[in-house]
GROMACS .gro file of C-alpha atoms in nm:
model
  421
    1MET     CA    1  -1.485   3.756  -0.600
    2SER     CA    2  -1.582   3.662  -0.958
    3ALA     CA    3  -1.873   3.428  -1.023
    4SER     CA    4  -1.643   3.181  -1.199
    5LYS     CA    5  -1.407   3.172  -0.897
    6LYS     CA    6  -1.695   3.106  -0.658
    7THR     CA    7  -1.830   2.835  -0.888
    8VAL     CA    8  -1.500   2.647  -0.908
    9TRP     CA    9  -1.450   2.647  -0.530
   10ALA     CA   10  -1.813   2.543  -0.479
   11VAL     CA   11  -1.776   2.250  -0.719
   12ALA     CA   12  -1.454   2.140  -0.550
   13ALA     CA   13  -1.618   2.160  -0.209
   14ALA     CA   14  -1.963   2.021  -0.274
   15LEU     CA   15  -1.948   1.760  -0.550
   16LEU     CA   16  -1.758   1.480  -0.385
   17LEU     CA   17  -1.696   1.180  -0.606
   18PRO     CA   18  -1.599   0.861  -0.422
   19LEU     CA   19  -1.268   0.782  -0.590
   20VAL     CA   20  -1.179   0.507  -0.346
   21THR     CA   21  -1.358   0.323  -0.072
   22ALA     CA   22  -1.180   0.255   0.254
   23VAL     CA   23  -1.248  -0.099   0.379
   24PRO     CA   24  -1.037  -0.241   0.663
   25ALA     CA   25  -0.809  -0.517   0.538
   26HIS     CA   26  -0.685  -0.651   0.869
   27ALA     CA   27  -0.888  -0.903   1.065
   28GLU     CA   28  -1.153  -0.913   0.794
   29PRO     CA   29  -1.292  -1.228   0.628
   30LYS     CA   30  -1.159  -1.310   0.285
   31ASP     CA   31  -1.477  -1.206   0.105
   32ALA     CA   32  -1.452  -0.861   0.265
   33LYS     CA   33  -1.094  -0.828   0.147
   34ASP     CA   34  -1.203  -0.929  -0.202
   35LYS     CA   35  -1.432  -0.624  -0.208
   36GLN     CA   36  -1.132  -0.394  -0.187
   37PRO     CA   37  -1.093  -0.181  -0.501
   38LYS     CA   38  -0.848  -0.332  -0.745
   39PRO     CA   39  -0.575  -0.140  -0.928
   40PRO     CA   40  -0.620  -0.094  -1.302
   41ALA     CA   41  -0.506  -0.391  -1.505
   42ALA     CA   42  -0.296  -0.156  -1.715
   43MET     CA   43  -0.114   0.131  -1.547
   44SER     CA   44   0.156   0.366  -1.668
   45SER     CA   45   0.500   0.211  -1.704
   46LEU     CA   46   0.682   0.545  -1.681
   47GLY     CA   47   1.006   0.482  -1.496
   48GLY     CA   48   1.012   0.111  -1.569
   49ALA     CA   49   0.796  -0.172  -1.700
   50LEU     CA   50   0.750  -0.331  -1.357
   51LEU     CA   51   0.592  -0.012  -1.224
   52GLY     CA   52   0.296  -0.069  -1.455
   53VAL     CA   53   0.231  -0.418  -1.321
   54PRO     CA   54  -0.029  -0.447  -1.041
   55GLY     CA   55   0.091  -0.570  -0.703
   56THR     CA   56   0.418  -0.554  -0.514
   57GLN     CA   57   0.741  -0.523  -0.711
   58VAL     CA   58   1.078  -0.595  -0.549
   59ARG     CA   59   1.398  -0.770  -0.657
   60LEU     CA   60   1.580  -0.898  -0.352
   61GLY     CA   61   1.951  -0.969  -0.374
   62PRO     CA   62   2.177  -1.167  -0.140
   63GLY     CA   63   2.140  -1.051   0.218
   64ALA     CA   64   1.843  -0.826   0.144
   65PRO     CA   65   1.568  -0.818   0.408
   66VAL     CA   66   1.218  -0.919   0.307
   67LEU     CA   67   0.952  -0.651   0.291
   68PRO     CA   68   0.752  -0.588   0.608
   69LYS     CA   69   0.437  -0.796   0.639
   70GLU     CA   70   0.234  -0.519   0.803
   71LEU     CA   71   0.162  -0.320   0.488
   72SER     CA   72  -0.194  -0.239   0.384
   73GLY     CA   73  -0.140   0.070   0.170
   74ARG     CA   74  -0.333   0.069  -0.153
   75SER     CA   75  -0.023   0.208  -0.320
   76TRP     CA   76   0.333   0.282  -0.204
   77VAL     CA   77   0.684   0.359  -0.327
   78VAL     CA   78   1.029   0.351  -0.167
   79ALA     CA   79   1.293   0.542  -0.363
   80ASP     CA   80   1.651   0.661  -0.330
   81ALA     CA   81   1.645   1.042  -0.333
   82GLU     CA   82   2.001   1.062  -0.466
   83ASN     CA   83   1.990   0.856  -0.782
   84GLY     CA   84   1.614   0.810  -0.825
   85ASP     CA   85   1.622   0.430  -0.797
   86ILE     CA   86   1.291   0.280  -0.687
   87LEU     CA   87   1.383   0.006  -0.442
   88ALA     CA   88   1.033  -0.141  -0.418
   89SER     CA   89   0.677  -0.045  -0.504
   90HIS     CA   90   0.316  -0.151  -0.482
   91ASN     CA   91   0.074  -0.030  -0.751
   92ALA     CA   92   0.304   0.269  -0.802
   93HIS     CA   93   0.102   0.428  -1.083
   94TRP     CA   94  -0.249   0.373  -0.946
   95PRO     CA   95  -0.429   0.711  -0.970
   96LEU     CA   96  -0.593   0.775  -0.632
   97ALA     CA   97  -0.730   1.070  -0.438
   98PRO     CA   98  -0.422   1.246  -0.290
   99ALA     CA   99  -0.572   1.457  -0.008
  100SER     CA  100  -0.336   1.724   0.128
  101THR     CA  101  -0.023   1.561  -0.010
  102LEU     CA  102  -0.128   1.755  -0.322
  103LYS     CA  103  -0.023   2.069  -0.133
  104MET     CA  104   0.336   1.964  -0.217
  105LEU     CA  105   0.258   2.038  -0.581
  106PHE     CA  106   0.083   2.361  -0.483
  107ALA     CA  107   0.392   2.472  -0.291
  108ASP     CA  108   0.638   2.359  -0.558
  109THR     CA  109   0.439   2.561  -0.813
  110VAL     CA  110   0.352   2.878  -0.619
  111LEU     CA  111   0.615   2.917  -0.346
  112PRO     CA  112   0.883   3.076  -0.570
  113LYS     CA  113   0.648   3.354  -0.683
  114PHE     CA  114   0.622   3.566  -0.367
  115PRO     CA  115   0.895   3.694  -0.133
  116LYS     CA  116   0.863   3.583   0.228
  117THR     CA  117   0.828   3.939   0.352
  118GLN     CA  118   0.538   4.037   0.126
  119LYS     CA  119   0.227   4.133   0.326
  120HIS     CA  120  -0.134   4.059   0.241
  121VAL     CA  121  -0.458   4.180   0.398
  122VAL     CA  122  -0.709   3.894   0.390
  123THR     CA  123  -1.045   3.968   0.226
  124THR     CA  124  -1.380   3.793   0.246
  125GLU     CA  125  -1.325   3.662  -0.106
  126ASP     CA  126  -0.997   3.498  -0.003
  127LEU     CA  127  -1.180   3.266   0.237
  128THR     CA  128  -1.490   3.197   0.028
  129GLY     CA  129  -1.559   2.838  -0.072
  130LEU     CA  130  -1.366   2.649   0.194
  131GLY     CA  131  -1.484   2.290   0.191
  132ALA     CA  132  -1.675   2.150   0.485
  133GLY     CA  133  -1.440   2.004   0.744
  134SER     CA  134  -1.134   2.169   0.588
  135SER     CA  135  -0.818   2.180   0.796
  136LEU     CA  136  -0.753   2.540   0.898
  137VAL     CA  137  -0.467   2.736   1.052
  138GLY     CA  138  -0.699   3.011   1.177
  139ILE     CA  139  -0.664   3.297   0.929
  140LYS     CA  140  -0.902   3.589   0.989
  141GLU     CA  141  -1.053   3.840   0.748
  142LYS     CA  142  -0.914   4.197   0.751
  143GLN     CA  143  -0.596   4.073   0.920
  144THR     CA  144  -0.249   4.115   0.770
  145TYR     CA  145  -0.020   3.817   0.719
  146SER     CA  146   0.319   3.779   0.559
  147VAL     CA  147   0.379   3.523   0.285
  148HIS     CA  148   0.604   3.347   0.536
  149ASP     CA  149   0.309   3.318   0.777
  150LEU     CA  150   0.088   3.176   0.504
  151TRP     CA  151   0.338   2.908   0.405
  152LEU     CA  152   0.380   2.806   0.769
  153GLY     CA  153   0.003   2.759   0.772
  154VAL     CA  154   0.018   2.545   0.459
  155PHE     CA  155   0.305   2.319   0.563
  156LEU     CA  156   0.250   2.285   0.938
  157ARG     CA  157  -0.128   2.289   0.975
  158SER     CA  158  -0.219   2.191   0.618
  159GLY     CA  159  -0.441   2.498   0.629
  160ASN     CA  160  -0.685   2.518   0.340
  161ASP     CA  161  -0.749   2.877   0.445
  162ALA     CA  162  -0.382   2.959   0.383
  163VAL     CA  163  -0.398   2.784   0.046
  164HIS     CA  164  -0.705   2.988  -0.048
  165VAL     CA  165  -0.532   3.315   0.037
  166LEU     CA  166  -0.219   3.227  -0.162
  167THR     CA  167  -0.436   3.106  -0.449
  168GLY     CA  168  -0.612   3.441  -0.458
  169MET     CA  169  -0.276   3.618  -0.459
  170ASN     CA  170  -0.171   3.394  -0.749
  171GLY     CA  171  -0.458   3.498  -0.976
  172GLY     CA  172  -0.733   3.267  -0.852
  173VAL     CA  173  -0.833   2.904  -0.870
  174ARG     CA  174  -0.841   2.857  -1.246
  175GLN     CA  175  -0.497   3.010  -1.291
  176THR     CA  176  -0.344   2.816  -1.003
  177VAL     CA  177  -0.496   2.484  -1.109
  178LYS     CA  178  -0.367   2.536  -1.463
  179GLU     CA  179  -0.019   2.614  -1.336
  180MET     CA  180  -0.021   2.312  -1.107
  181ASN     CA  181  -0.128   2.080  -1.389
  182ASP     CA  182   0.135   2.232  -1.618
  183HIS     CA  183   0.403   2.186  -1.353
  184ALA     CA  184   0.295   1.825  -1.294
  185ALA     CA  185   0.333   1.763  -1.668
  186GLU     CA  186   0.679   1.922  -1.663
  187LEU     CA  187   0.782   1.690  -1.378
  188GLN     CA  188   0.632   1.395  -1.570
  189ALA     CA  189   0.385   1.338  -1.288
  190LEU     CA  190   0.143   1.219  -1.552
  191ASP     CA  191  -0.095   1.031  -1.320
  192THR     CA  192  -0.180   1.362  -1.153
  193HIS     CA  193  -0.484   1.578  -1.232
  194VAL     CA  194  -0.552   1.883  -1.017
  195VAL     CA  195  -0.902   2.021  -0.960
  196SER     CA  196  -0.868   2.190  -0.620
  197PRO     CA  197  -0.535   2.349  -0.517
  198ASP     CA  198  -0.572   2.243  -0.153
  199GLY     CA  199  -0.624   1.871  -0.219
  200TYR     CA  200  -0.985   1.875  -0.095
  201ASP     CA  201  -1.181   1.584  -0.246
  202ALA     CA  202  -1.306   1.678  -0.592
  203PRO     CA  203  -1.429   1.481  -0.894
  204GLY     CA  204  -1.140   1.361  -1.105
  205GLN     CA  205  -0.867   1.484  -0.872
  206VAL     CA  206  -0.601   1.213  -0.854
  207SER     CA  207  -0.232   1.146  -0.815
  208SER     CA  208  -0.023   0.835  -0.752
  209ALA     CA  209   0.247   0.722  -0.516
  210TYR     CA  210   0.495   0.753  -0.801
  211ASP     CA  211   0.388   1.110  -0.881
  212LEU     CA  212   0.381   1.228  -0.521
  213THR     CA  213   0.735   1.099  -0.479
  214LEU     CA  214   0.844   1.287  -0.793
  215ILE     CA  215   0.675   1.603  -0.668
  216ALA     CA  216   0.836   1.577  -0.324
  217ARG     CA  217   1.176   1.526  -0.483
  218SER     CA  218   1.129   1.842  -0.687
  219GLY     CA  219   1.002   2.045  -0.392
  220MET     CA  220   1.291   1.943  -0.171
  221GLN     CA  221   1.532   2.109  -0.415
  222LYS     CA  222   1.403   2.447  -0.294
  223ALA     CA  223   1.556   2.586   0.025
  224ASP     CA  224   1.231   2.744   0.147
  225PHE     CA  225   1.034   2.427   0.076
  226ARG     CA  226   1.290   2.224   0.275
  227GLU     CA  227   1.278   2.465   0.567
  228TYR     CA  228   0.898   2.470   0.591
  229ALA     CA  229   0.874   2.091   0.552
  230ALA     CA  230   1.124   2.037   0.834
  231THR     CA  231   0.968   2.284   1.081
  232PRO     CA  232   0.799   2.099   1.370
  233ARG     CA  233   0.637   2.404   1.533
  234ALA     CA  234   0.618   2.779   1.492
  235ALA     CA  235   0.442   3.093   1.618
  236PHE     CA  236   0.147   3.209   1.406
  237PRO     CA  237  -0.007   3.558   1.422
  238GLY     CA  238  -0.332   3.592   1.613
  239GLU     CA  239  -0.598   3.857   1.563
  240GLN     CA  240  -0.482   4.217   1.578
  241LYS     CA  241  -0.707   4.408   1.818
  242PRO     CA  242  -0.718   4.790   1.824
  243GLY     CA  243  -0.479   4.944   2.074
  244LYS     CA  244  -0.321   4.612   2.171
  245LYS     CA  245  -0.005   4.429   2.076
  246ARG     CA  246  -0.075   4.148   1.832
  247GLU     CA  247  -0.042   3.814   2.003
  248SER     CA  248   0.056   3.484   1.846
  249PHE     CA  249  -0.022   3.119   1.906
  250GLU     CA  250   0.180   2.806   1.848
  251ILE     CA  251   0.109   2.573   1.560
  252GLN     CA  252   0.255   2.225   1.534
  253ASN     CA  253   0.327   2.022   1.224
  254THR     CA  254   0.068   1.752   1.158
  255ASN     CA  255   0.339   1.518   1.026
  256ARG     CA  256   0.359   1.273   1.317
  257LEU     CA  257   0.689   1.125   1.204
  258LEU     CA  258   0.834   1.473   1.255
  259THR     CA  259   0.664   1.579   1.579
  260GLY     CA  260   0.561   1.248   1.732
  261ASP     CA  261   0.236   1.150   1.898
  262LEU     CA  262   0.132   0.946   2.201
  263SER     CA  263   0.169   0.626   1.998
  264VAL     CA  264   0.413   0.739   1.725
  265ALA     CA  265   0.773   0.834   1.795
  266PRO     CA  266   0.952   1.086   1.571
  267TYR     CA  267   1.142   0.901   1.300
  268GLN     CA  268   1.520   0.929   1.321
  269GLY     CA  269   1.645   1.142   1.033
  270ILE     CA  270   1.301   1.259   0.920
  271ALA     CA  271   1.298   1.587   0.728
  272GLY     CA  272   0.937   1.627   0.606
  273VAL     CA  273   0.747   1.633   0.383
  274LYS     CA  274   0.359   1.616   0.384
  275ASN     CA  275   0.063   1.416   0.512
  276GLY     CA  276  -0.305   1.424   0.424
  277ASN     CA  277  -0.640   1.271   0.512
  278THR     CA  278  -0.984   1.307   0.353
  279THR     CA  279  -1.298   1.096   0.328
  280HIS     CA  280  -1.220   0.954  -0.014
  281ALA     CA  281  -0.841   0.955  -0.006
  282GLY     CA  282  -0.807   0.799   0.336
  283ALA     CA  283  -0.467   0.874   0.489
  284THR     CA  284  -0.178   0.967   0.260
  285PHE     CA  285   0.184   1.050   0.336
  286THR     CA  286   0.511   1.131   0.162
  287GLY     CA  287   0.826   1.149   0.372
  288VAL     CA  288   1.200   1.198   0.329
  289ALA     CA  289   1.462   1.076   0.574
  290GLU     CA  290   1.840   1.039   0.594
  291ARG     CA  291   2.044   0.772   0.765
  292ASN     CA  292   2.414   0.687   0.736
  293GLY     CA  293   2.457   0.902   0.427
  294ARG     CA  294   2.158   0.761   0.241
  295VAL     CA  295   1.841   0.956   0.175
  296LEU     CA  296   1.511   0.786   0.100
  297LEU     CA  297   1.170   0.904  -0.013
  298VAL     CA  298   0.861   0.705   0.073
  299THR     CA  299   0.496   0.752  -0.021
  300VAL     CA  300   0.205   0.555   0.125
  301MET     CA  301  -0.154   0.600   0.004
  302ASN     CA  302  -0.471   0.484   0.177
  303PRO     CA  303  -0.374   0.202   0.416
  304SER     CA  304  -0.673  -0.011   0.510
  305SER     CA  305  -0.531  -0.131   0.842
  306LYS     CA  306  -0.722  -0.049   1.162
  307GLU     CA  307  -0.388   0.020   1.330
  308GLN     CA  308  -0.376   0.370   1.479
  309HIS     CA  309  -0.176   0.612   1.262
  310ALA     CA  310  -0.129   0.330   1.011
  311VAL     CA  311   0.001   0.559   0.735
  312TYR     CA  312   0.293   0.672   0.954
  313ARG     CA  313   0.368   0.327   1.089
  314GLU     CA  314   0.372   0.176   0.741
  315ALA     CA  315   0.586   0.460   0.608
  316ALA     CA  316   0.833   0.407   0.894
  317ARG     CA  317   0.846   0.032   0.824
  318LEU     CA  318   0.918   0.098   0.458
  319LEU     CA  319   1.190   0.349   0.545
  320ASP     CA  320   1.349   0.101   0.786
  321TRP     CA  321   1.337  -0.163   0.515
  322GLY     CA  322   1.474   0.073   0.254
  323PHE     CA  323   1.775   0.171   0.463
  324ALA     CA  324   1.847  -0.194   0.539
  325ALA     CA  325   1.797  -0.298   0.176
  326SER     CA  326   1.997  -0.022   0.006
  327GLY     CA  327   2.268  -0.179  -0.206
  328LYS     CA  328   2.114  -0.524  -0.167
  329VAL     CA  329   1.824  -0.496  -0.411
  330THR     CA  330   1.797  -0.444  -0.784
  331PRO     CA  331   1.583  -0.138  -0.856
  332VAL     CA  332   1.240  -0.204  -1.002
  333GLY     CA  333   1.229   0.135  -1.172
  334GLU     CA  334   1.340   0.495  -1.145
  335LEU     CA  335   1.212   0.844  -1.077
  336VAL     CA  336   1.236   1.014  -1.415
  337PRO     CA  337   1.382   1.364  -1.463
  338PRO     CA  338   1.163   1.657  -1.567
  339ARG     CA  339   1.091   1.699  -1.936
  340SER     CA  340   1.303   2.011  -1.976
  341ALA     CA  341   1.600   1.874  -1.784
  342ARG     CA  342   1.946   1.814  -1.915
  343THR     CA  343   2.225   1.641  -1.727
  344GLY     CA  344   2.477   1.864  -1.551
  345THR     CA  345   2.719   1.873  -1.262
  346THR     CA  346   2.658   2.216  -1.109
  347ALA     CA  347   2.347   2.394  -0.996
  348PRO     CA  348   2.255   2.695  -1.211
  349ASP     CA  349   2.166   2.902  -0.903
  350GLU     CA  350   2.474   2.810  -0.700
  351PRO     CA  351   2.850   2.869  -0.747
  352ALA     CA  352   3.053   2.582  -0.883
  353ALA     CA  353   3.196   2.502  -0.541
  354PRO     CA  354   3.226   2.178  -0.343
  355ALA     CA  355   2.882   2.043  -0.259
  356ALA     CA  356   2.751   2.087   0.093
  357GLY     CA  357   2.802   1.771   0.292
  358LYS     CA  358   3.146   1.706   0.141
  359ASN     CA  359   3.390   1.990   0.199
  360ALA     CA  360   3.161   2.251   0.350
  361PRO     CA  361   3.273   2.370   0.696
  362GLU     CA  362   3.108   2.158   0.961
  363GLY     CA  363   2.823   2.323   1.145
  364THR     CA  364   2.774   2.610   0.900
  365VAL     CA  365   2.466   2.487   0.716
  366HIS     CA  366   2.139   2.633   0.841
  367ALA     CA  367   2.246   2.628   1.206
  368ALA     CA  368   1.982   2.886   1.297
  369ALA     CA  369   1.712   2.673   1.141
  370ALA     CA  370   1.837   2.380   1.343
  371GLU     CA  371   1.778   2.572   1.663
  372ARG     CA  372   1.424   2.662   1.556
  373SER     CA  373   1.351   2.298   1.476
  374GLY     CA  374   1.453   2.184   1.822
  375GLY     CA  375   1.698   1.930   1.679
  376MET     CA  376   1.423   1.698   1.566
  377GLY     CA  377   1.619   1.424   1.388
  378ILE     CA  378   1.671   1.630   1.073
  379ALA     CA  379   1.878   1.491   0.788
  380LEU     CA  380   2.231   1.624   0.745
  381GLY     CA  381   2.177   1.653   0.372
  382VAL     CA  382   1.970   1.513   0.090
  383ALA     CA  383   2.142   1.393  -0.221
  384GLY     CA  384   2.051   1.569  -0.544
  385GLY     CA  385   1.829   1.435  -0.812
  386VAL     CA  386   1.612   1.696  -0.976
  387LEU     CA  387   1.711   2.059  -0.996
  388VAL     CA  388   1.545   2.234  -1.285
  389LEU     CA  389   1.513   2.576  -1.436
  390LEU     CA  390   1.221   2.547  -1.674
  391ALA     CA  391   1.398   2.755  -1.939
  392GLY     CA  392   1.668   2.509  -2.040
  393GLY     CA  393   1.771   2.428  -1.684
  394VAL     CA  394   2.012   2.168  -1.559
  395PHE     CA  395   1.917   1.826  -1.424
  396LEU     CA  396   2.150   1.767  -1.133
  397VAL     CA  397   2.268   1.415  -1.059
  398ASN     CA  398   2.450   1.289  -0.752
  399ARG     CA  399   2.479   1.631  -0.590
  400ARG     CA  400   2.410   1.687  -0.222
  401TRP     CA  401   2.223   1.992  -0.100
  402PRO     CA  402   2.165   2.109   0.257
  403LEU     CA  403   1.837   2.046   0.428
  404ALA     CA  404   1.680   2.305   0.655
  405GLY     CA  405   1.715   2.229   1.023
  406THR     CA  406   2.061   2.079   0.981
  407THR     CA  407   2.391   2.125   1.154
  408GLY     CA  408   2.726   1.966   1.090
  409ARG     CA  409   2.636   1.684   1.322
  410ARG     CA  410   2.346   1.445   1.296
  411ARG     CA  411   2.110   1.458   1.588
  412ARG     CA  412   1.894   1.178   1.714
  413ALA     CA  413   1.520   1.234   1.698
  414ARG     CA  414   1.359   1.314   2.029
  415ARG     CA  415   1.029   1.428   2.173
  416ASP     CA  416   0.996   1.780   2.307
  417PRO     CA  417   0.842   1.725   2.652
  418ASP     CA  418   0.712   2.083   2.664
  419VAL     CA  419   0.475   2.037   2.370
  420ASN     CA  420   0.160   1.829   2.387
  421PRO     CA  421   0.110   1.573   2.107
   0.00000   0.00000   0.00000
């Protein structure tokens, strides 16, 4: 491993800059609440002027439900995945520490580069510089893993070890960080600055609820990204011992709205995408869900509530509100298209045929993936928004694409009684 590579990982792991300070907002005296960090007085207005104004932004129409009261997120966004309308927001462009939600950008940048079947033997250098307390999937040196295995480790277990291995395969930290920052700029995620590919707390590493929603929307255009994001559990290779068959162990997705927990039920229609939690970021989450033909994206960053699993509960409340409010609110802004996009009606990598979800034969879309997912409330389809080929690609509007783990019939979310939370 080069000295520069070791240095960059060491800086990302050791020099932790407190970007935000988590102070409980519920059941605290007013003076304690006043000590909460305040959003910048002037934030980006990309996507709409209201998005640059501090505080909650919503325009309720006749019959629209009011926003939930139990919201303590420092920043959040609720958006329509089909047309990009932002239904409501709170400090949408506040740059904050993103934690492992930044792995969405890592995946959106790096995932297309390596075929699933490619094999890699892990070296000592691949696992050098992991930050203290990093989430791990359990990758071992001198063991062989497929690219598919590594991405399962990234999406399901948020494994920083898997990110490190893929980063090494991609030319190292400097190269991967540069590509991630370039891709963020292409998506117009301009609040985002990447320092560490895995989202581990690092000086100057920030994103925003607006940007994470943009990034998720881009990632969900990719079939592999959708499949990994929607996978609740999978088998992961164990250590290969001489003369013995290689065993595997089960890993479960850390997204509690997908898999459930003792106090959190799986969210009906959930289809990913990524959660995170670090000392300075607090809890962060971006999710996508479908209900009655509508698909919403929600991002919640750093809730201060003492409520258990607050980030999931607040995300679920915002999704519930968004589904109830769709068509009854005036958007406060929009998710902008990528810089290189141009408007089109067909996907450049698909035949000009009827979109899935309209005239596609029922039950033919990713049925095998649905079986692997266990029927966990996966969306039938997500409406198009951003589909880009960087070299003069097409920006796809109002086009549905299939989501991994789907069948022709919507299934209600349910707990798998055979898997512990």
